Backbone as JSON, one array per atom type, in Angstrom:
{
  "sequence": "MINYSPYIEGLKRREAERKASLEKRRQNALAVAQQIAGMLRRDFGATKIYLFGSTLRLKGFHSHSDIDLAVDGIDPKRYFSAVGQALMMSDEFSVDLLEMSACRPELKEIILKEGRML",
  "N": [[-43.39, -4.82, -9.22], [-42.28, -7.03, -7.49], [-41.99, -8.0, -3.95], [-40.5, -9.09, -1.85], [-39.25, -9.08, 0.57], [-40.98, -10.69, 2.79], [-40.15, -13.3, 1.91], [-36.95, -13.43, 2.38], [-37.1, -12.62, 5.26], [-38.64, -14.76, 6.04], [-36.21, -16.81, 5.5], [-35.1, -15.66, 6.99], [-35.28, -16.19, 9.71], [-35.82, -18.89, 9.92], [-33.34, -20.0, 9.81], [-32.82, -18.4, 12.07], [-34.02, -19.76, 13.67], [-32.16, -22.51, 13.05], [-30.34, -22.71, 13.68], [-30.29, -22.18, 16.69], [-31.44, -24.37, 17.31], [-29.21, -26.43, 16.67], [-27.52, -25.56, 18.47], [-28.86, -26.09, 20.86], [-28.86, -28.84, 20.68], [-25.96, -29.75, 20.4], [-25.62, -28.76, 23.55], [-26.52, -30.24, 24.37], [-24.51, -32.24, 23.87], [-22.67, -31.95, 25.1], [-24.01, -31.81, 27.83], [-23.62, -34.98, 28.05], [-21.37, -35.55, 27.41], [-20.2, -34.61, 29.46], [-21.5, -37.43, 31.31], [-20.46, -39.76, 30.68], [-17.77, -38.97, 30.82], [-17.87, -38.74, 33.65], [-18.4, -41.68, 34.55], [-16.61, -42.69, 32.87], [-14.23, -42.48, 35.22], [-15.47, -43.15, 37.51], [-16.51, -45.89, 37.26], [-14.32, -47.41, 35.15], [-11.48, -46.35, 36.3], [-10.41, -44.07, 35.55], [-8.18, -41.78, 34.61], [-8.21, -38.92, 33.48], [-9.94, -36.65, 30.8], [-10.43, -35.76, 28.06], [-12.53, -33.71, 26.29], [-13.12, -33.14, 22.34], [-13.08, -31.86, 19.41], [-15.58, -30.83, 17.05], [-17.68, -30.59, 18.97], [-17.43, -29.0, 20.71], [-17.33, -26.96, 19.42], [-19.3, -23.97, 18.38], [-19.44, -22.95, 15.5], [-18.71, -25.86, 14.02], [-19.61, -27.0, 14.66], [-22.13, -30.25, 13.76], [-25.63, -31.69, 12.48], [-24.99, -33.58, 12.43], [-22.6, -34.21, 14.1], [-20.61, -36.08, 16.57], [-19.75, -37.03, 19.85], [-16.5, -36.9, 21.03], [-14.19, -38.41, 22.33], [-10.96, -38.8, 24.33], [-8.89, -40.59, 26.6], [-7.04, -41.05, 29.29], [-5.54, -43.28, 31.29], [-7.08, -45.87, 31.93], [-7.41, -49.4, 32.21], [-6.21, -51.25, 29.87], [-7.19, -53.65, 29.12], [-9.69, -53.64, 29.67], [-11.1, -51.38, 27.87], [-12.16, -51.96, 25.5], [-15.09, -52.38, 26.93], [-15.64, -50.47, 28.45], [-15.73, -48.67, 25.7], [-18.59, -49.27, 25.16], [-19.71, -49.2, 27.17], [-19.9, -46.15, 26.98], [-21.02, -45.91, 25.27], [-23.48, -46.44, 25.0], [-24.72, -44.72, 26.15], [-26.02, -43.18, 25.29], [-28.79, -42.24, 23.01], [-28.58, -40.39, 20.99], [-26.08, -39.87, 20.77], [-22.92, -40.41, 18.74], [-20.58, -42.13, 19.79], [-16.71, -41.35, 20.42], [-14.13, -43.1, 21.29], [-11.03, -42.72, 22.93], [-8.04, -43.68, 22.98], [-5.49, -41.56, 24.49], [-2.52, -43.2, 24.9], [-2.66, -44.43, 22.67], [-2.74, -43.01, 20.5], [-1.96, -41.08, 17.85], [1.03, -38.99, 17.14], [-0.23, -36.34, 16.36], [-2.24, -35.96, 16.56], [-2.6, -36.47, 19.8], [-1.07, -33.83, 20.28], [-3.11, -31.85, 19.23], [-5.64, -32.64, 21.13], [-4.62, -32.26, 22.9], [-3.15, -29.31, 23.07], [-6.43, -28.07, 21.83], [-8.09, -29.42, 23.26], [-11.08, -29.7, 26.01], [-10.76, -30.33, 29.24], [-12.63, -33.06, 31.13]],
  "CA": [[-42.47, -5.23, -8.39], [-42.65, -7.95, -6.09], [-42.13, -7.4, -2.76], [-39.07, -9.93, -1.76], [-39.33, -8.89, 2.04], [-41.32, -12.04, 3.29], [-39.31, -14.18, 1.56], [-36.2, -13.16, 2.7], [-37.46, -12.56, 6.54], [-38.88, -16.58, 6.45], [-36.05, -17.07, 4.74], [-33.58, -15.15, 7.61], [-36.01, -16.9, 11.03], [-35.45, -20.26, 9.4], [-31.93, -19.59, 9.55], [-32.18, -18.27, 13.71], [-34.25, -20.96, 14.06], [-31.34, -24.35, 12.6], [-28.91, -22.48, 14.02], [-30.8, -22.39, 17.83], [-31.8, -26.17, 17.24], [-27.88, -26.98, 16.54], [-27.12, -25.09, 19.86], [-29.82, -27.08, 21.51], [-28.3, -30.82, 20.36], [-24.86, -29.74, 21.05], [-25.47, -28.07, 24.63], [-26.84, -31.99, 25.12], [-23.75, -33.71, 23.63], [-21.7, -31.68, 26.38], [-24.41, -32.59, 29.14], [-23.5, -36.1, 28.06], [-19.74, -35.94, 27.14], [-20.05, -34.84, 31.39], [-21.52, -37.79, 31.82], [-19.69, -40.29, 29.87], [-16.64, -38.5, 31.74], [-17.88, -39.16, 35.26], [-19.17, -42.65, 34.09], [-15.03, -42.76, 32.75], [-13.5, -42.36, 36.15], [-15.97, -43.86, 38.81], [-16.08, -47.31, 36.54], [-12.84, -47.42, 34.87], [-10.59, -45.71, 36.65], [-10.03, -43.22, 34.15], [-7.24, -40.16, 35.55], [-7.78, -37.15, 32.49], [-10.56, -37.34, 30.07], [-10.81, -35.09, 26.99], [-13.34, -33.67, 25.03], [-12.22, -32.68, 21.61], [-14.14, -31.88, 17.5], [-17.08, -30.42, 16.75], [-18.48, -30.54, 19.61], [-16.12, -27.43, 21.22], [-17.51, -24.84, 18.24], [-20.82, -23.61, 17.59], [-19.38, -23.14, 14.04], [-18.49, -26.7, 13.51], [-20.78, -28.3, 15.24], [-23.41, -30.1, 12.68], [-26.61, -32.37, 13.39], [-23.93, -35.5, 12.36], [-21.7, -34.55, 14.83], [-20.78, -36.74, 17.71], [-18.87, -36.97, 21.04], [-15.0, -37.19, 20.75], [-13.35, -38.23, 23.81], [-9.93, -39.5, 24.68], [-8.75, -40.73, 27.82], [-5.72, -41.94, 29.74], [-5.7, -44.07, 32.59], [-8.24, -47.11, 31.9], [-7.2, -50.64, 32.06], [-6.34, -51.67, 28.27], [-8.32, -54.36, 29.37], [-11.05, -53.08, 29.45], [-11.02, -50.36, 26.86], [-13.62, -51.76, 24.81], [-16.45, -52.16, 28.11], [-15.28, -48.85, 28.87], [-16.48, -47.62, 24.82], [-19.8, -50.34, 25.62], [-20.54, -48.22, 28.59], [-19.87, -45.05, 26.61], [-21.85, -45.9, 23.62], [-25.18, -46.76, 25.36], [-25.31, -43.47, 27.24], [-26.5, -41.98, 24.31], [-29.36, -42.84, 21.68], [-28.82, -39.42, 20.68], [-25.06, -39.6, 19.38], [-22.48, -41.98, 18.81], [-18.72, -41.6, 20.75], [-16.0, -41.83, 20.06], [-13.23, -42.46, 23.12], [-9.44, -42.89, 22.02], [-6.72, -43.78, 23.97], [-4.96, -41.13, 24.51], [-1.13, -43.25, 24.53], [-2.17, -44.66, 21.31], [-2.72, -41.41, 19.34], [-0.69, -40.72, 16.79], [1.64, -37.71, 18.13], [-0.61, -35.21, 15.78], [-3.65, -36.03, 16.94], [-2.02, -36.15, 21.0], [-0.71, -32.56, 20.1], [-4.51, -30.83, 18.5], [-6.26, -32.6, 21.53], [-3.96, -31.3, 24.62], [-3.84, -27.98, 22.57], [-7.38, -27.3, 21.46], [-9.29, -30.39, 24.15], [-11.23, -29.2, 27.04], [-10.43, -31.69, 30.41], [-14.31, -32.68, 31.28]],
  "C": [[-43.49, -5.57, -7.96], [-41.48, -7.11, -5.07], [-41.12, -8.7, -1.75], [-38.86, -10.53, -0.6], [-39.62, -9.97, 2.85], [-40.24, -13.31, 3.43], [-37.64, -14.52, 2.72], [-36.41, -12.67, 4.62], [-37.67, -14.45, 6.76], [-37.23, -16.5, 6.39], [-34.38, -16.53, 6.58], [-34.53, -15.79, 9.8], [-36.02, -18.42, 10.6], [-34.43, -20.74, 10.24], [-31.59, -19.63, 11.41], [-32.49, -19.58, 13.8], [-32.94, -22.68, 13.48], [-30.33, -23.3, 13.96], [-29.3, -22.57, 16.36], [-31.26, -23.97, 17.92], [-30.73, -26.75, 17.49], [-27.76, -26.5, 17.9], [-27.16, -25.89, 20.67], [-28.44, -28.99, 21.57], [-27.35, -29.96, 21.26], [-24.77, -29.39, 22.34], [-26.31, -29.41, 25.3], [-25.59, -32.78, 24.76], [-22.96, -32.88, 24.92], [-22.66, -32.08, 27.72], [-23.84, -34.26, 28.88], [-22.17, -36.8, 27.87], [-19.24, -35.68, 29.25], [-21.07, -36.01, 31.66], [-21.37, -39.32, 31.96], [-18.52, -39.88, 30.79], [-16.31, -38.71, 33.43], [-18.78, -40.55, 34.82], [-17.29, -44.09, 34.19], [-14.05, -42.86, 34.55], [-14.56, -43.26, 37.12], [-16.11, -45.17, 38.44], [-15.02, -47.53, 35.9], [-11.79, -46.73, 35.18], [-9.7, -44.54, 35.87], [-9.43, -41.62, 34.63], [-7.55, -39.45, 34.48], [-8.17, -38.13, 31.18], [-10.85, -35.97, 29.11], [-11.84, -34.98, 26.06], [-12.86, -32.79, 23.86], [-13.06, -32.87, 19.87], [-14.65, -31.18, 18.08], [-17.57, -30.23, 17.87], [-18.64, -29.08, 20.86], [-17.28, -25.85, 20.83], [-18.74, -25.3, 17.93], [-20.69, -23.97, 15.68], [-19.2, -24.91, 13.29], [-19.06, -27.72, 14.11], [-22.23, -28.4, 14.05], [-24.42, -31.13, 13.5], [-26.3, -33.56, 12.99], [-23.18, -35.77, 13.62], [-21.73, -35.78, 16.02], [-19.87, -36.37, 19.08], [-17.15, -37.44, 20.85], [-14.62, -37.02, 21.97], [-12.22, -38.79, 24.23], [-9.09, -39.35, 26.24], [-7.08, -41.55, 28.23], [-5.99, -42.83, 31.24], [-7.04, -45.32, 32.94], [-7.55, -48.47, 31.62], [-6.87, -50.82, 30.29], [-7.13, -53.19, 28.35], [-9.33, -54.66, 29.12], [-11.98, -51.61, 28.93], [-12.45, -50.58, 26.48], [-14.56, -51.93, 25.42], [-16.07, -50.63, 28.12], [-16.56, -47.81, 27.35], [-17.7, -48.15, 24.86], [-20.41, -49.51, 26.49], [-21.16, -46.65, 27.99], [-21.11, -45.02, 25.28], [-23.64, -46.55, 23.86], [-25.58, -45.64, 26.58], [-25.64, -42.56, 26.31], [-27.48, -42.23, 23.32], [-29.22, -41.4, 20.76], [-27.33, -39.05, 19.61], [-24.12, -39.98, 20.08], [-21.22, -41.01, 19.42], [-18.56, -41.92, 20.56], [-14.79, -42.41, 20.87], [-12.21, -43.56, 22.32], [-9.05, -43.05, 23.41], [-5.9, -43.05, 23.89], [-2.97, -41.82, 23.99], [-1.26, -44.14, 23.21], [-2.41, -43.68, 19.82], [-1.54, -41.01, 18.7], [-0.1, -39.12, 16.77], [1.09, -36.19, 17.32], [-1.67, -34.87, 16.52], [-3.62, -35.45, 18.7], [-2.17, -35.11, 20.98], [-2.1, -31.49, 20.13], [-5.3, -31.36, 19.7], [-6.07, -31.68, 22.78], [-4.25, -29.48, 24.5], [-5.25, -27.5, 22.22], [-8.8, -28.48, 22.22], [-9.78, -28.81, 25.09], [-11.36, -30.7, 27.87], [-11.74, -31.41, 30.49], [-13.43, -33.18, 33.02]]
}
C-alpha cells in the first residue's frame, strides 16, 4: 500500500507558503497605497482617497493584483501628473487611480460601501 502522507503534507506546506507569500505581498500593497495617498494629499491636494478592490481582501488578492485608488480634490488639469507620480512609486504594483467625480454611480457606491479611506 502506498503511503500518501508525505505528498499530502508537502501540498499543505506549499499551500501555506503560498498564502503567506500572498499576504506579505498584500501588506506591501497596503503600505504602498498609504505612501501614494500621502503624496496625493501633499503634492496634488487630494481631499479624499479611497482604497478599494482586491488589496483589501486576502481571499480576492492574487499575484497580479494591483492597487485601486479613487480620489476627490485633485485639479482635473493635474490628474494625469498625479497618475504618473503614483505609477512611479512602485515597481511591484500597477496603480489604478480614479476620480470619484468621473466614476459611474454603481462603482462609486461600491467604493463608498466597501472601500477604505486612507
